[in-house]
mmCIF file with all atom_site columns, C-alpha atoms and ligand atoms in Angstrom:
data_model
loop_
_atom_site.group_PDB
_atom_site.id
_atom_site.type_symbol
_atom_site.label_atom_id
_atom_site.label_alt_id
_atom_site.label_comp_id
_atom_site.label_asym_id
_atom_site.label_entity_id
_atom_site.label_seq_id
_atom_site.pdbx_PDB_ins_code
_atom_site.Cartn_x
_atom_site.Cartn_y
_atom_site.Cartn_z
_atom_site.occupancy
_atom_site.B_iso_or_equiv
_atom_site.pdbx_formal_charge
_atom_site.auth_seq_id
_atom_site.auth_comp_id
_atom_site.auth_asym_id
_atom_site.auth_atom_id
_atom_site.pdbx_PDB_model_num
ATOM   1   C  CA  . MET A 1 1   ? -25.388 44.215 -181.441 1.00 90.00 ? 1   MET A CA  1
ATOM   2   C  CA  . ARG A 1 2   ? -28.769 43.618 -183.199 1.00 96.00 ? 2   ARG A CA  1
ATOM   3   C  CA  . LEU A 1 3   ? -32.146 43.266 -181.635 1.00 98.00 ? 3   LEU A CA  1
ATOM   4   C  CA  . ASN A 1 4   ? -33.962 40.143 -182.634 1.00 98.00 ? 4   ASN A CA  1
ATOM   5   C  CA  . PRO A 1 5   ? -37.289 41.480 -183.662 1.00 97.00 ? 5   PRO A CA  1
ATOM   6   C  CA  . ASN A 1 6   ? -39.126 38.237 -182.513 1.00 98.00 ? 6   ASN A CA  1
ATOM   7   C  CA  . PRO A 1 7   ? -39.650 38.311 -178.773 1.00 98.00 ? 7   PRO A CA  1
ATOM   8   C  CA  . LEU A 1 8   ? -38.143 35.672 -176.649 1.00 98.00 ? 8   LEU A CA  1
ATOM   9   C  CA  . ILE A 1 9   ? -41.070 36.282 -174.278 1.00 98.00 ? 9   ILE A CA  1
ATOM   10  C  CA  . SER A 1 10  ? -43.978 38.260 -175.646 1.00 98.00 ? 10  SER A CA  1
ATOM   11  C  CA  . ALA A 1 11  ? -45.981 40.899 -173.821 1.00 98.00 ? 11  ALA A CA  1
ATOM   12  C  CA  . GLY A 1 12  ? -48.811 38.583 -173.674 1.00 98.00 ? 12  GLY A CA  1
ATOM   13  C  CA  . GLN A 1 13  ? -46.614 35.882 -172.005 1.00 98.00 ? 13  GLN A CA  1
ATOM   14  C  CA  . LEU A 1 14  ? -45.148 38.270 -169.633 1.00 98.00 ? 14  LEU A CA  1
ATOM   15  C  CA  . GLN A 1 15  ? -48.656 39.444 -168.563 1.00 98.00 ? 15  GLN A CA  1
ATOM   16  C  CA  . ALA A 1 16  ? -50.019 35.912 -168.331 1.00 98.00 ? 16  ALA A CA  1
ATOM   17  C  CA  . ARG A 1 17  ? -47.415 34.756 -165.952 1.00 98.00 ? 17  ARG A CA  1
ATOM   18  C  CA  . LEU A 1 18  ? -48.018 37.655 -163.448 1.00 98.00 ? 18  LEU A CA  1
ATOM   19  C  CA  . PRO A 1 19  ? -51.216 36.364 -161.706 1.00 98.00 ? 19  PRO A CA  1
ATOM   20  C  CA  . ALA A 1 20  ? -49.707 33.023 -160.837 1.00 97.00 ? 20  ALA A CA  1
ATOM   21  C  CA  . LEU A 1 21  ? -46.462 34.436 -159.669 1.00 98.00 ? 21  LEU A CA  1
ATOM   22  C  CA  . ALA A 1 22  ? -48.223 37.069 -157.589 1.00 98.00 ? 22  ALA A CA  1
ATOM   23  C  CA  . GLU A 1 23  ? -50.456 34.438 -156.092 1.00 98.00 ? 23  GLU A CA  1
ATOM   24  C  CA  . GLU A 1 24  ? -47.309 32.442 -155.022 1.00 98.00 ? 24  GLU A CA  1
ATOM   25  C  CA  . ILE A 1 25  ? -45.890 35.519 -153.409 1.00 98.00 ? 25  ILE A CA  1
ATOM   26  C  CA  . SER A 1 26  ? -49.084 36.305 -151.659 1.00 97.00 ? 26  SER A CA  1
ATOM   27  C  CA  . ARG A 1 27  ? -49.441 32.844 -150.317 1.00 97.00 ? 27  ARG A CA  1
ATOM   28  C  CA  . GLY A 1 28  ? -45.825 32.928 -149.188 1.00 95.00 ? 28  GLY A CA  1
ATOM   29  C  CA  . ALA A 1 29  ? -46.441 36.328 -147.320 1.00 95.00 ? 29  ALA A CA  1
ATOM   30  C  CA  . ALA A 1 30  ? -49.500 34.721 -145.555 1.00 93.00 ? 30  ALA A CA  1
ATOM   31  C  CA  . GLY A 1 31  ? -51.054 38.033 -144.689 1.00 91.00 ? 31  GLY A CA  1
ATOM   32  C  CA  . THR A 1 32  ? -47.863 39.884 -143.320 1.00 96.00 ? 32  THR A CA  1
ATOM   33  C  CA  . PRO A 1 33  ? -46.996 43.096 -145.093 1.00 98.00 ? 33  PRO A CA  1
ATOM   34  C  CA  . LEU A 1 34  ? -43.957 43.148 -147.322 1.00 98.00 ? 34  LEU A CA  1
ATOM   35  C  CA  . VAL A 1 35  ? -41.316 45.621 -148.029 1.00 98.00 ? 35  VAL A CA  1
ATOM   36  C  CA  . VAL A 1 36  ? -40.908 45.271 -151.864 1.00 98.00 ? 36  VAL A CA  1
ATOM   37  C  CA  . LEU A 1 37  ? -37.276 46.163 -152.525 1.00 98.00 ? 37  LEU A CA  1
ATOM   38  C  CA  . VAL A 1 38  ? -37.039 46.921 -156.200 1.00 98.00 ? 38  VAL A CA  1
ATOM   39  C  CA  . VAL A 1 39  ? -33.633 46.732 -157.802 1.00 97.00 ? 39  VAL A CA  1
ATOM   40  C  CA  . LEU A 1 40  ? -33.073 49.814 -160.046 1.00 97.00 ? 40  LEU A CA  1
ATOM   41  C  CA  . LYS A 1 41  ? -33.409 50.213 -162.876 1.00 97.00 ? 41  LYS A CA  1
ATOM   42  C  CA  . GLY A 1 42  ? -34.115 47.008 -164.592 1.00 97.00 ? 42  GLY A CA  1
ATOM   43  C  CA  . ALA A 1 43  ? -36.846 45.726 -162.305 1.00 98.00 ? 43  ALA A CA  1
ATOM   44  C  CA  . VAL A 1 44  ? -38.901 48.705 -162.223 1.00 98.00 ? 44  VAL A CA  1
ATOM   45  C  CA  . ILE A 1 45  ? -41.454 47.909 -164.944 1.00 98.00 ? 45  ILE A CA  1
ATOM   46  C  CA  . PHE A 1 46  ? -41.842 44.297 -163.805 1.00 98.00 ? 46  PHE A CA  1
ATOM   47  C  CA  . ALA A 1 47  ? -42.302 45.436 -160.117 1.00 98.00 ? 47  ALA A CA  1
ATOM   48  C  CA  . SER A 1 48  ? -44.911 47.883 -161.057 1.00 98.00 ? 48  SER A CA  1
ATOM   49  C  CA  . ASP A 1 49  ? -47.073 45.225 -162.752 1.00 98.00 ? 49  ASP A CA  1
ATOM   50  C  CA  . LEU A 1 50  ? -46.280 42.695 -159.970 1.00 98.00 ? 50  LEU A CA  1
ATOM   51  C  CA  . VAL A 1 51  ? -47.252 44.817 -156.858 1.00 98.00 ? 51  VAL A CA  1
ATOM   52  C  CA  . ARG A 1 52  ? -50.562 45.514 -158.546 1.00 98.00 ? 52  ARG A CA  1
ATOM   53  C  CA  . ALA A 1 53  ? -51.278 41.803 -158.724 1.00 97.00 ? 53  ALA A CA  1
ATOM   54  C  CA  . LEU A 1 54  ? -50.318 41.023 -155.074 1.00 97.00 ? 54  LEU A CA  1
ATOM   55  C  CA  . ARG A 1 55  ? -52.848 40.423 -152.418 1.00 96.00 ? 55  ARG A CA  1
ATOM   56  C  CA  . VAL A 1 56  ? -50.756 41.796 -149.486 1.00 97.00 ? 56  VAL A CA  1
ATOM   57  C  CA  . GLU A 1 57  ? -50.047 45.235 -148.210 1.00 97.00 ? 57  GLU A CA  1
ATOM   58  C  CA  . THR A 1 58  ? -46.691 46.589 -149.623 1.00 98.00 ? 58  THR A CA  1
ATOM   59  C  CA  . GLU A 1 59  ? -44.377 49.337 -149.227 1.00 97.00 ? 59  GLU A CA  1
ATOM   60  C  CA  . LEU A 1 60  ? -42.038 50.215 -152.083 1.00 97.00 ? 60  LEU A CA  1
ATOM   61  C  CA  . GLU A 1 61  ? -38.476 50.742 -151.576 1.00 98.00 ? 61  GLU A CA  1
ATOM   62  C  CA  . PHE A 1 62  ? -35.664 50.927 -154.145 1.00 97.00 ? 62  PHE A CA  1
ATOM   63  C  CA  . ALA A 1 63  ? -32.042 49.824 -154.218 1.00 97.00 ? 63  ALA A CA  1
ATOM   64  C  CA  . ARG A 1 64  ? -29.413 50.132 -156.967 1.00 96.00 ? 64  ARG A CA  1
ATOM   65  C  CA  . ALA A 1 65  ? -26.552 47.742 -157.513 1.00 90.00 ? 65  ALA A CA  1
ATOM   66  C  CA  . ARG A 1 66  ? -24.024 48.034 -160.218 1.00 83.00 ? 66  ARG A CA  1
ATOM   67  C  CA  . SER A 1 67  ? -22.173 44.977 -161.634 1.00 74.00 ? 67  SER A CA  1
ATOM   68  C  CA  . TYR A 1 68  ? -22.531 45.445 -165.319 1.00 57.00 ? 68  TYR A CA  1
ATOM   69  C  CA  . ARG A 1 69  ? -21.016 47.600 -168.014 1.00 55.00 ? 69  ARG A CA  1
ATOM   70  C  CA  . GLY A 1 70  ? -22.579 46.896 -171.314 1.00 53.00 ? 70  GLY A CA  1
ATOM   71  C  CA  . CYS A 1 71  ? -22.682 42.966 -171.676 1.00 53.00 ? 71  CYS A CA  1
ATOM   72  C  CA  . GLU A 1 72  ? -19.709 42.243 -169.488 1.00 56.00 ? 72  GLU A CA  1
ATOM   73  C  CA  . SER A 1 73  ? -20.101 41.108 -165.778 1.00 53.00 ? 73  SER A CA  1
ATOM   74  C  CA  . GLN A 1 74  ? -17.559 42.937 -163.774 1.00 57.00 ? 74  GLN A CA  1
ATOM   75  C  CA  . GLY A 1 75  ? -17.833 40.469 -160.860 1.00 69.00 ? 75  GLY A CA  1
ATOM   76  C  CA  . LEU A 1 76  ? -17.785 43.429 -158.392 1.00 79.00 ? 76  LEU A CA  1
ATOM   77  C  CA  . VAL A 1 77  ? -21.078 44.626 -156.975 1.00 86.00 ? 77  VAL A CA  1
ATOM   78  C  CA  . GLU A 1 78  ? -21.418 48.110 -155.723 1.00 86.00 ? 78  GLU A CA  1
ATOM   79  C  CA  . LEU A 1 79  ? -24.643 49.185 -153.815 1.00 91.00 ? 79  LEU A CA  1
ATOM   80  C  CA  . THR A 1 80  ? -25.218 52.797 -154.728 1.00 89.00 ? 80  THR A CA  1
ATOM   81  C  CA  . VAL A 1 81  ? -28.823 53.328 -153.571 1.00 91.00 ? 81  VAL A CA  1
ATOM   82  C  CA  . LEU A 1 82  ? -30.320 51.837 -150.512 1.00 93.00 ? 82  LEU A CA  1
ATOM   83  C  CA  . PRO A 1 83  ? -33.654 52.180 -148.869 1.00 95.00 ? 83  PRO A CA  1
ATOM   84  C  CA  . GLU A 1 84  ? -33.976 54.813 -146.140 1.00 88.00 ? 84  GLU A CA  1
ATOM   85  C  CA  . THR A 1 85  ? -36.759 53.063 -144.179 1.00 94.00 ? 85  THR A CA  1
ATOM   86  C  CA  . PRO A 1 86  ? -35.499 50.747 -141.361 1.00 97.00 ? 86  PRO A CA  1
ATOM   87  C  CA  . LEU A 1 87  ? -35.727 47.171 -142.407 1.00 98.00 ? 87  LEU A CA  1
ATOM   88  C  CA  . ARG A 1 88  ? -35.365 45.634 -138.797 1.00 98.00 ? 88  ARG A CA  1
ATOM   89  C  CA  . GLY A 1 89  ? -38.097 43.222 -138.186 1.00 98.00 ? 89  GLY A CA  1
ATOM   90  C  CA  . ARG A 1 90  ? -39.650 43.622 -141.738 1.00 98.00 ? 90  ARG A CA  1
ATOM   91  C  CA  . HIS A 1 91  ? -40.405 41.090 -144.314 1.00 98.00 ? 91  HIS A CA  1
ATOM   92  C  CA  . VAL A 1 92  ? -38.486 41.987 -147.449 1.00 98.00 ? 92  VAL A CA  1
ATOM   93  C  CA  . LEU A 1 93  ? -39.118 40.910 -151.132 1.00 98.00 ? 93  LEU A CA  1
ATOM   94  C  CA  . ILE A 1 94  ? -36.222 41.765 -153.255 1.00 98.00 ? 94  ILE A CA  1
ATOM   95  C  CA  . VAL A 1 95  ? -37.427 42.060 -156.900 1.00 98.00 ? 95  VAL A CA  1
ATOM   96  C  CA  . GLU A 1 96  ? -34.777 41.719 -159.595 1.00 98.00 ? 96  GLU A CA  1
ATOM   97  C  CA  . ASP A 1 97  ? -35.003 41.770 -163.332 1.00 98.00 ? 97  ASP A CA  1
ATOM   98  C  CA  . ILE A 1 98  ? -32.705 38.865 -163.947 1.00 97.00 ? 98  ILE A CA  1
ATOM   99  C  CA  . LEU A 1 99  ? -30.672 36.486 -161.858 1.00 97.00 ? 99  LEU A CA  1
ATOM   100 C  CA  . ASP A 1 100 ? -27.404 35.914 -163.794 1.00 94.00 ? 100 ASP A CA  1
ATOM   101 C  CA  . THR A 1 101 ? -24.219 35.129 -161.815 1.00 92.00 ? 101 THR A CA  1
ATOM   102 C  CA  . GLY A 1 102 ? -26.143 35.871 -158.749 1.00 93.00 ? 102 GLY A CA  1
ATOM   103 C  CA  . ARG A 1 103 ? -23.625 38.441 -157.275 1.00 92.00 ? 103 ARG A CA  1
ATOM   104 C  CA  . THR A 1 104 ? -26.034 41.365 -157.245 1.00 93.00 ? 104 THR A CA  1
ATOM   105 C  CA  . SER A 1 105 ? -28.693 39.235 -155.395 1.00 95.00 ? 105 SER A CA  1
ATOM   106 C  CA  . VAL A 1 106 ? -26.014 37.916 -152.923 1.00 94.00 ? 106 VAL A CA  1
ATOM   107 C  CA  . ALA A 1 107 ? -24.994 41.345 -152.125 1.00 94.00 ? 107 ALA A CA  1
ATOM   108 C  CA  . LEU A 1 108 ? -28.321 42.653 -151.677 1.00 96.00 ? 108 LEU A CA  1
ATOM   109 C  CA  . THR A 1 109 ? -29.667 39.749 -149.524 1.00 96.00 ? 109 THR A CA  1
ATOM   110 C  CA  . ASP A 1 110 ? -26.602 39.994 -147.270 1.00 95.00 ? 110 ASP A CA  1
ATOM   111 C  CA  . TRP A 1 111 ? -27.068 43.724 -146.884 1.00 95.00 ? 111 TRP A CA  1
ATOM   112 C  CA  . VAL A 1 112 ? -30.769 43.315 -146.043 1.00 97.00 ? 112 VAL A CA  1
ATOM   113 C  CA  . ARG A 1 113 ? -30.226 40.496 -143.592 1.00 97.00 ? 113 ARG A CA  1
ATOM   114 C  CA  . GLY A 1 114 ? -27.446 42.688 -141.997 1.00 96.00 ? 114 GLY A CA  1
ATOM   115 C  CA  . GLN A 1 115 ? -30.234 45.304 -141.445 1.00 97.00 ? 115 GLN A CA  1
ATOM   116 C  CA  . GLY A 1 116 ? -32.024 42.744 -139.220 1.00 98.00 ? 116 GLY A CA  1
ATOM   117 C  CA  . ALA A 1 117 ? -35.001 41.918 -141.583 1.00 98.00 ? 117 ALA A CA  1
ATOM   118 C  CA  . ALA A 1 118 ? -37.361 39.255 -140.336 1.00 97.00 ? 118 ALA A CA  1
ATOM   119 C  CA  . SER A 1 119 ? -37.295 37.485 -143.648 1.00 97.00 ? 119 SER A CA  1
ATOM   120 C  CA  . VAL A 1 120 ? -35.758 38.086 -147.029 1.00 98.00 ? 120 VAL A CA  1
ATOM   121 C  CA  . ARG A 1 121 ? -37.046 36.563 -150.195 1.00 98.00 ? 121 ARG A CA  1
ATOM   122 C  CA  . LEU A 1 122 ? -36.014 36.912 -153.806 1.00 98.00 ? 122 LEU A CA  1
ATOM   123 C  CA  . CYS A 1 123 ? -38.317 37.232 -156.869 1.00 98.00 ? 123 CYS A CA  1
ATOM   124 C  CA  . ALA A 1 124 ? -36.456 37.372 -160.221 1.00 98.00 ? 124 ALA A CA  1
ATOM   125 C  CA  . LEU A 1 125 ? -38.507 37.947 -163.429 1.00 98.00 ? 125 LEU A CA  1
ATOM   126 C  CA  . LEU A 1 126 ? -35.834 36.035 -165.507 1.00 98.00 ? 126 LEU A CA  1
ATOM   127 C  CA  . ASP A 1 127 ? -33.408 33.275 -164.368 1.00 98.00 ? 127 ASP A CA  1
ATOM   128 C  CA  . LYS A 1 128 ? -30.204 32.369 -166.278 1.00 97.00 ? 128 LYS A CA  1
ATOM   129 C  CA  . PRO A 1 129 ? -29.119 29.399 -164.223 1.00 96.00 ? 129 PRO A CA  1
ATOM   130 C  CA  . SER A 1 130 ? -26.373 28.369 -166.691 1.00 95.00 ? 130 SER A CA  1
ATOM   131 C  CA  . ARG A 1 131 ? -24.517 31.539 -165.576 1.00 91.00 ? 131 ARG A CA  1
ATOM   132 C  CA  . ARG A 1 132 ? -24.727 31.152 -161.865 1.00 93.00 ? 132 ARG A CA  1
ATOM   133 C  CA  . ALA A 1 133 ? -21.369 31.868 -160.021 1.00 91.00 ? 133 ALA A CA  1
ATOM   134 C  CA  . THR A 1 134 ? -22.894 31.888 -156.480 1.00 92.00 ? 134 THR A CA  1
ATOM   135 C  CA  . ALA A 1 135 ? -25.127 29.562 -154.431 1.00 93.00 ? 135 ALA A CA  1
ATOM   136 C  CA  . ILE A 1 136 ? -28.144 31.805 -154.586 1.00 95.00 ? 136 ILE A CA  1
ATOM   137 C  CA  . ALA A 1 137 ? -31.616 30.675 -156.042 1.00 96.00 ? 137 ALA A CA  1
ATOM   138 C  CA  . ALA A 1 138 ? -34.714 32.771 -156.516 1.00 98.00 ? 138 ALA A CA  1
ATOM   139 C  CA  . ASP A 1 139 ? -37.694 31.990 -154.222 1.00 98.00 ? 139 ASP A CA  1
ATOM   140 C  CA  . TYR A 1 140 ? -40.046 33.074 -157.038 1.00 98.00 ? 140 TYR A CA  1
ATOM   141 C  CA  . THR A 1 141 ? -38.984 33.035 -160.712 1.00 98.00 ? 141 THR A CA  1
ATOM   142 C  CA  . GLY A 1 142 ? -40.967 34.332 -163.741 1.00 98.00 ? 142 GLY A CA  1
ATOM   143 C  CA  . PHE A 1 143 ? -39.151 32.579 -166.487 1.00 98.00 ? 143 PHE A CA  1
ATOM   144 C  CA  . VAL A 1 144 ? -36.028 30.451 -166.881 1.00 98.00 ? 144 VAL A CA  1
ATOM   145 C  CA  . ILE A 1 145 ? -34.099 31.431 -169.992 1.00 98.00 ? 145 ILE A CA  1
ATOM   146 C  CA  . ASP A 1 146 ? -30.984 30.136 -171.793 1.00 97.00 ? 146 ASP A CA  1
ATOM   147 C  CA  . ASP A 1 147 ? -27.819 32.101 -171.791 1.00 96.00 ? 147 ASP A CA  1
ATOM   148 C  CA  . HIS A 1 148 ? -28.827 35.017 -174.057 1.00 96.00 ? 148 HIS A CA  1
ATOM   149 C  CA  . PHE A 1 149 ? -28.320 38.761 -173.438 1.00 97.00 ? 149 PHE A CA  1
ATOM   150 C  CA  . VAL A 1 150 ? -31.813 39.984 -173.132 1.00 98.00 ? 150 VAL A CA  1
ATOM   151 C  CA  . VAL A 1 151 ? -33.459 43.472 -173.254 1.00 98.00 ? 151 VAL A CA  1
ATOM   152 C  CA  . GLY A 1 152 ? -36.900 44.927 -172.944 1.00 98.00 ? 152 GLY A CA  1
ATOM   153 C  CA  . TYR A 1 153 ? -39.673 45.154 -170.254 1.00 98.00 ? 153 TYR A CA  1
ATOM   154 C  CA  . GLY A 1 154 ? -37.077 47.141 -167.995 1.00 98.00 ? 154 GLY A CA  1
ATOM   155 C  CA  . LEU A 1 155 ? -33.943 45.519 -169.084 1.00 98.00 ? 155 LEU A CA  1
ATOM   156 C  CA  . ASP A 1 156 ? -31.402 47.561 -171.014 1.00 97.00 ? 156 ASP A CA  1
ATOM   157 C  CA  . TYR A 1 157 ? -28.393 47.533 -173.208 1.00 97.00 ? 157 TYR A CA  1
ATOM   158 C  CA  . ASP A 1 158 ? -26.409 50.734 -172.239 1.00 95.00 ? 158 ASP A CA  1
ATOM   159 C  CA  . GLU A 1 159 ? -29.760 52.233 -171.167 1.00 97.00 ? 159 GLU A CA  1
ATOM   160 C  CA  . GLY A 1 160 ? -31.614 51.566 -174.313 1.00 97.00 ? 160 GLY A CA  1
ATOM   161 C  CA  . TYR A 1 161 ? -34.538 49.162 -174.996 1.00 98.00 ? 161 TYR A CA  1
ATOM   162 C  CA  . ARG A 1 162 ? -36.037 49.407 -171.542 1.00 98.00 ? 162 ARG A CA  1
ATOM   163 C  CA  . HIS A 1 163 ? -39.301 50.512 -172.847 1.00 98.00 ? 163 HIS A CA  1
ATOM   164 C  CA  . LEU A 1 164 ? -40.016 47.541 -175.193 1.00 98.00 ? 164 LEU A CA  1
ATOM   165 C  CA  . PRO A 1 165 ? -43.046 45.629 -173.965 1.00 98.00 ? 165 PRO A CA  1
ATOM   166 C  CA  . ALA A 1 166 ? -41.504 42.220 -174.634 1.00 98.00 ? 166 ALA A CA  1
ATOM   167 C  CA  . ILE A 1 167 ? -38.265 40.503 -173.888 1.00 98.00 ? 167 ILE A CA  1
ATOM   168 C  CA  . HIS A 1 168 ? -35.971 40.270 -176.890 1.00 98.00 ? 168 HIS A CA  1
ATOM   169 C  CA  . VAL A 1 169 ? -32.541 38.717 -177.377 1.00 98.00 ? 169 VAL A CA  1
ATOM   170 C  CA  . LEU A 1 170 ? -29.686 41.081 -178.367 1.00 97.00 ? 170 LEU A CA  1
ATOM   171 C  CA  . GLU A 1 171 ? -27.484 39.249 -180.839 1.00 95.00 ? 171 GLU A CA  1
ATOM   172 C  CA  . PRO A 1 172 ? -23.850 40.000 -181.378 1.00 90.00 ? 172 PRO A CA  1
HETATM 173 P  P1  . LIG X 2 .   ? -25.776 39.114 -161.504 1.00 91.23 ? 1   LIG X P1  1
HETATM 174 O  O1  . LIG X 2 .   ? -24.714 38.573 -162.447 1.00 91.23 ? 1   LIG X O1  1
HETATM 175 O  O2  . LIG X 2 .   ? -25.335 39.867 -160.453 1.00 91.23 ? 1   LIG X O2  1
HETATM 176 O  O3  . LIG X 2 .   ? -26.473 40.055 -162.578 1.00 91.23 ? 1   LIG X O3  1
HETATM 177 O  O4  . LIG X 2 .   ? -26.795 38.096 -161.268 1.00 91.23 ? 1   LIG X O4  1
HETATM 178 C  C1  . LIG X 2 .   ? -27.575 40.686 -162.368 1.00 91.23 ? 1   LIG X C1  1
HETATM 179 C  C2  . LIG X 2 .   ? -27.619 42.074 -163.125 1.00 91.23 ? 1   LIG X C2  1
HETATM 180 O  O5  . LIG X 2 .   ? -26.954 41.934 -164.374 1.00 91.23 ? 1   LIG X O5  1
HETATM 181 C  C3  . LIG X 2 .   ? -27.579 42.457 -165.390 1.00 91.23 ? 1   LIG X C3  1
HETATM 182 N  N1  . LIG X 2 .   ? -27.891 41.465 -166.493 1.00 91.23 ? 1   LIG X N1  1
HETATM 183 C  C4  . LIG X 2 .   ? -28.581 41.796 -167.652 1.00 91.23 ? 1   LIG X C4  1
HETATM 184 N  N2  . LIG X 2 .   ? -29.111 42.882 -167.986 1.00 91.23 ? 1   LIG X N2  1
HETATM 185 N  N3  . LIG X 2 .   ? -29.791 41.792 -169.967 1.00 91.23 ? 1   LIG X N3  1
HETATM 186 C  C5  . LIG X 2 .   ? -29.769 42.915 -169.227 1.00 91.23 ? 1   LIG X C5  1
HETATM 187 O  O6  . LIG X 2 .   ? -30.295 43.932 -169.586 1.00 91.23 ? 1   LIG X O6  1
HETATM 188 C  C6  . LIG X 2 .   ? -29.246 40.587 -169.551 1.00 91.23 ? 1   LIG X C6  1
HETATM 189 O  O7  . LIG X 2 .   ? -29.302 39.526 -170.292 1.00 91.23 ? 1   LIG X O7  1
HETATM 190 C  C7  . LIG X 2 .   ? -28.635 40.566 -168.208 1.00 91.23 ? 1   LIG X C7  1
HETATM 191 N  N4  . LIG X 2 .   ? -27.876 39.559 -167.575 1.00 91.23 ? 1   LIG X N4  1
HETATM 192 C  C8  . LIG X 2 .   ? -27.534 40.279 -166.374 1.00 91.23 ? 1   LIG X C8  1
HETATM 193 C  C9  . LIG X 2 .   ? -28.922 43.061 -164.682 1.00 91.23 ? 1   LIG X C9  1
HETATM 194 O  O8  . LIG X 2 .   ? -28.795 44.324 -164.430 1.00 91.23 ? 1   LIG X O8  1
HETATM 195 C  C10 . LIG X 2 .   ? -29.130 42.277 -163.443 1.00 91.23 ? 1   LIG X C10 1
HETATM 196 O  O9  . LIG X 2 .   ? -29.797 42.944 -162.364 1.00 91.23 ? 1   LIG X O9  1
HETATM 197 MG MG1 . LIG X 2 .   ? -28.378 46.815 -166.949 1.00 91.23 ? 2   LIG X MG1 1
#
């Protein structure tokens, strides 16, 4: 695998998208506090920029879902870390790095609904609609991309590249 040195989405483009995305989410929340459920590890960097741009009160919680080894989707999603705070009656915003097949987001939204949350919304930094294998759609999307394996700004390949400030394509 080789990192394409030319960013698919530059650091400047990422930062420029944040205010509008945060504004959409803030308007959607209409003043009600949100539990921001950050999906580890890929969404951590995006979420830390996003919450600072929101105009609503937030609580940060974390969840971990595994469906990927290297570049291959396993199809099976395991929730290995879940929030400890009760979600009953809370308005939850799930923050994902990338919406691919959608299996991770389906598993998480189902789990959150099962906890009795008042509402569940999904924000994905990136969306690869061509790969979707489920009926889910993000309520808030940063960027729609073609079917590339991408890394950087939190996204990894076998734990590498998360620190890159831009999104790059990893080429075979
Ligand atoms: P699903 O298929 O459940 O996948 O929507 C979501 C998770 O798969 C990982 N994923 C990627 N990770 N570059 C990555 O670094 C990619 O291009 C990519 N596509 C999917 C990611 O962990 C995401 O949360
Ligand atoms: Mg990963």
